[in-house]
mmCIF file of C-alpha atoms in Angstrom:
data_model
loop_
_atom_site.group_PDB
_atom_site.id
_atom_site.type_symbol
_atom_site.label_atom_id
_atom_site.label_comp_id
_atom_site.label_asym_id
_atom_site.label_seq_id
_atom_site.Cartn_x
_atom_site.Cartn_y
_atom_site.Cartn_z
ATOM 1 C CA MET N 1 151.987 -140.781 270.128
ATOM 2 C CA SER N 2 154.263 -140.098 267.126
ATOM 3 C CA GLY N 3 153.053 -137.449 264.700
ATOM 4 C CA THR N 4 154.683 -139.214 261.680
ATOM 5 C CA SER N 5 151.440 -140.817 260.524
ATOM 6 C CA ASP N 6 149.582 -137.500 260.625
ATOM 7 C CA LYS N 7 152.481 -135.687 258.832
ATOM 8 C CA LEU N 8 152.427 -138.408 256.093
ATOM 9 C CA LYS N 9 148.647 -138.260 255.769
ATOM 10 C CA GLY N 10 148.848 -134.392 255.689
ATOM 11 C CA LYS N 11 151.437 -134.394 252.813
ATOM 12 C CA GLY N 12 149.395 -136.928 250.940
ATOM 13 C CA ASN N 13 146.249 -134.823 251.222
ATOM 14 C CA GLU N 14 148.171 -131.682 250.193
ATOM 15 C CA PHE N 15 149.482 -133.448 247.136
ATOM 16 C CA LYS N 16 146.094 -134.827 246.232
ATOM 17 C CA GLY N 17 144.571 -131.385 246.624
ATOM 18 C CA LYS N 18 147.081 -129.709 244.408
ATOM 19 C CA ALA N 19 146.336 -132.321 241.755
ATOM 20 C CA LYS N 20 142.701 -132.049 242.095
ATOM 21 C CA GLU N 21 142.751 -128.232 242.096
ATOM 22 C CA GLU N 22 144.810 -128.246 238.932
ATOM 23 C CA TRP N 23 142.546 -130.919 237.297
ATOM 24 C CA GLY N 24 139.539 -128.563 238.107
ATOM 25 C CA LYS N 25 141.285 -125.641 236.482
ATOM 26 C CA GLN N 26 142.235 -127.519 233.414
ATOM 27 C CA THR N 27 138.781 -129.047 232.892
ATOM 28 C CA ASN N 28 137.067 -125.716 233.826
ATOM 29 C CA ASP N 29 135.416 -127.359 236.852
ATOM 30 C CA PRO N 30 135.277 -124.905 239.754
ATOM 31 C CA ASP N 31 133.772 -127.373 242.139
ATOM 32 C CA THR N 32 136.601 -129.886 241.614
ATOM 33 C CA ALA N 33 139.164 -126.981 241.943
ATOM 34 C CA ALA N 34 137.542 -125.942 245.184
ATOM 35 C CA GLU N 35 137.582 -129.487 246.539
ATOM 36 C CA GLY N 36 141.243 -129.494 245.784
ATOM 37 C CA GLN N 37 141.888 -126.308 247.872
ATOM 38 C CA ASP N 38 139.861 -127.828 250.686
ATOM 39 C CA ASP N 39 142.005 -131.083 250.592
ATOM 40 C CA GLN N 40 145.115 -128.903 250.769
ATOM 41 C CA VAL N 41 143.862 -127.086 253.806
ATOM 42 C CA LYS N 42 142.923 -130.390 255.427
ATOM 43 C CA GLY N 43 146.547 -131.723 254.644
ATOM 44 C CA LYS N 44 148.157 -128.690 256.196
ATOM 45 C CA VAL N 45 146.008 -129.077 259.291
ATOM 46 C CA GLN N 46 147.005 -132.762 259.565
ATOM 47 C CA HIS N 47 150.664 -132.042 258.987
ATOM 48 C CA ALA N 48 150.532 -129.390 261.777
ATOM 49 C CA LYS N 49 148.828 -131.782 264.142
ATOM 50 C CA GLY N 50 151.656 -134.272 263.503
ATOM 51 C CA GLU N 51 154.157 -131.523 264.332
ATOM 52 C CA VAL N 52 152.461 -130.738 267.533
ATOM 53 C CA LYS N 53 152.409 -134.420 268.521
ATOM 54 C CA ASP N 54 156.150 -134.674 267.992
ATOM 55 C CA LYS N 55 156.834 -131.559 269.974
ATOM 56 C CA ILE N 56 154.771 -132.946 272.920
ATOM 57 C CA ASP N 57 156.615 -136.201 272.606
ATOM 58 C CA ASP N 58 159.898 -134.155 272.917
ATOM 59 C CA VAL N 59 158.803 -132.309 275.945
ATOM 60 C CA LYS N 60 157.569 -135.612 277.553
ATOM 61 C CA ASP N 61 161.032 -137.064 276.903
ATOM 62 C CA LYS N 62 162.936 -134.114 278.422
ATOM 63 C CA ILE N 63 160.732 -134.223 281.534
ATOM 64 C CA SER N 64 161.044 -137.903 282.042
ATOM 65 C CA HIS N 65 164.845 -137.709 281.927
#
């Protein structure tokens, strides 16, 4: 139940969101900029989910040993 996949997806969405937000600002498109901000939040949540999964795995390992 490794969180690596979630953390990678999260970082990808954060990066995509930053790019989209900047594109929206440069093209004067507030909707695209807002979508970029949403993508960044989604990415941060995904990354946090991955961190939690890793912590759970660590606790399981300590309990089982």
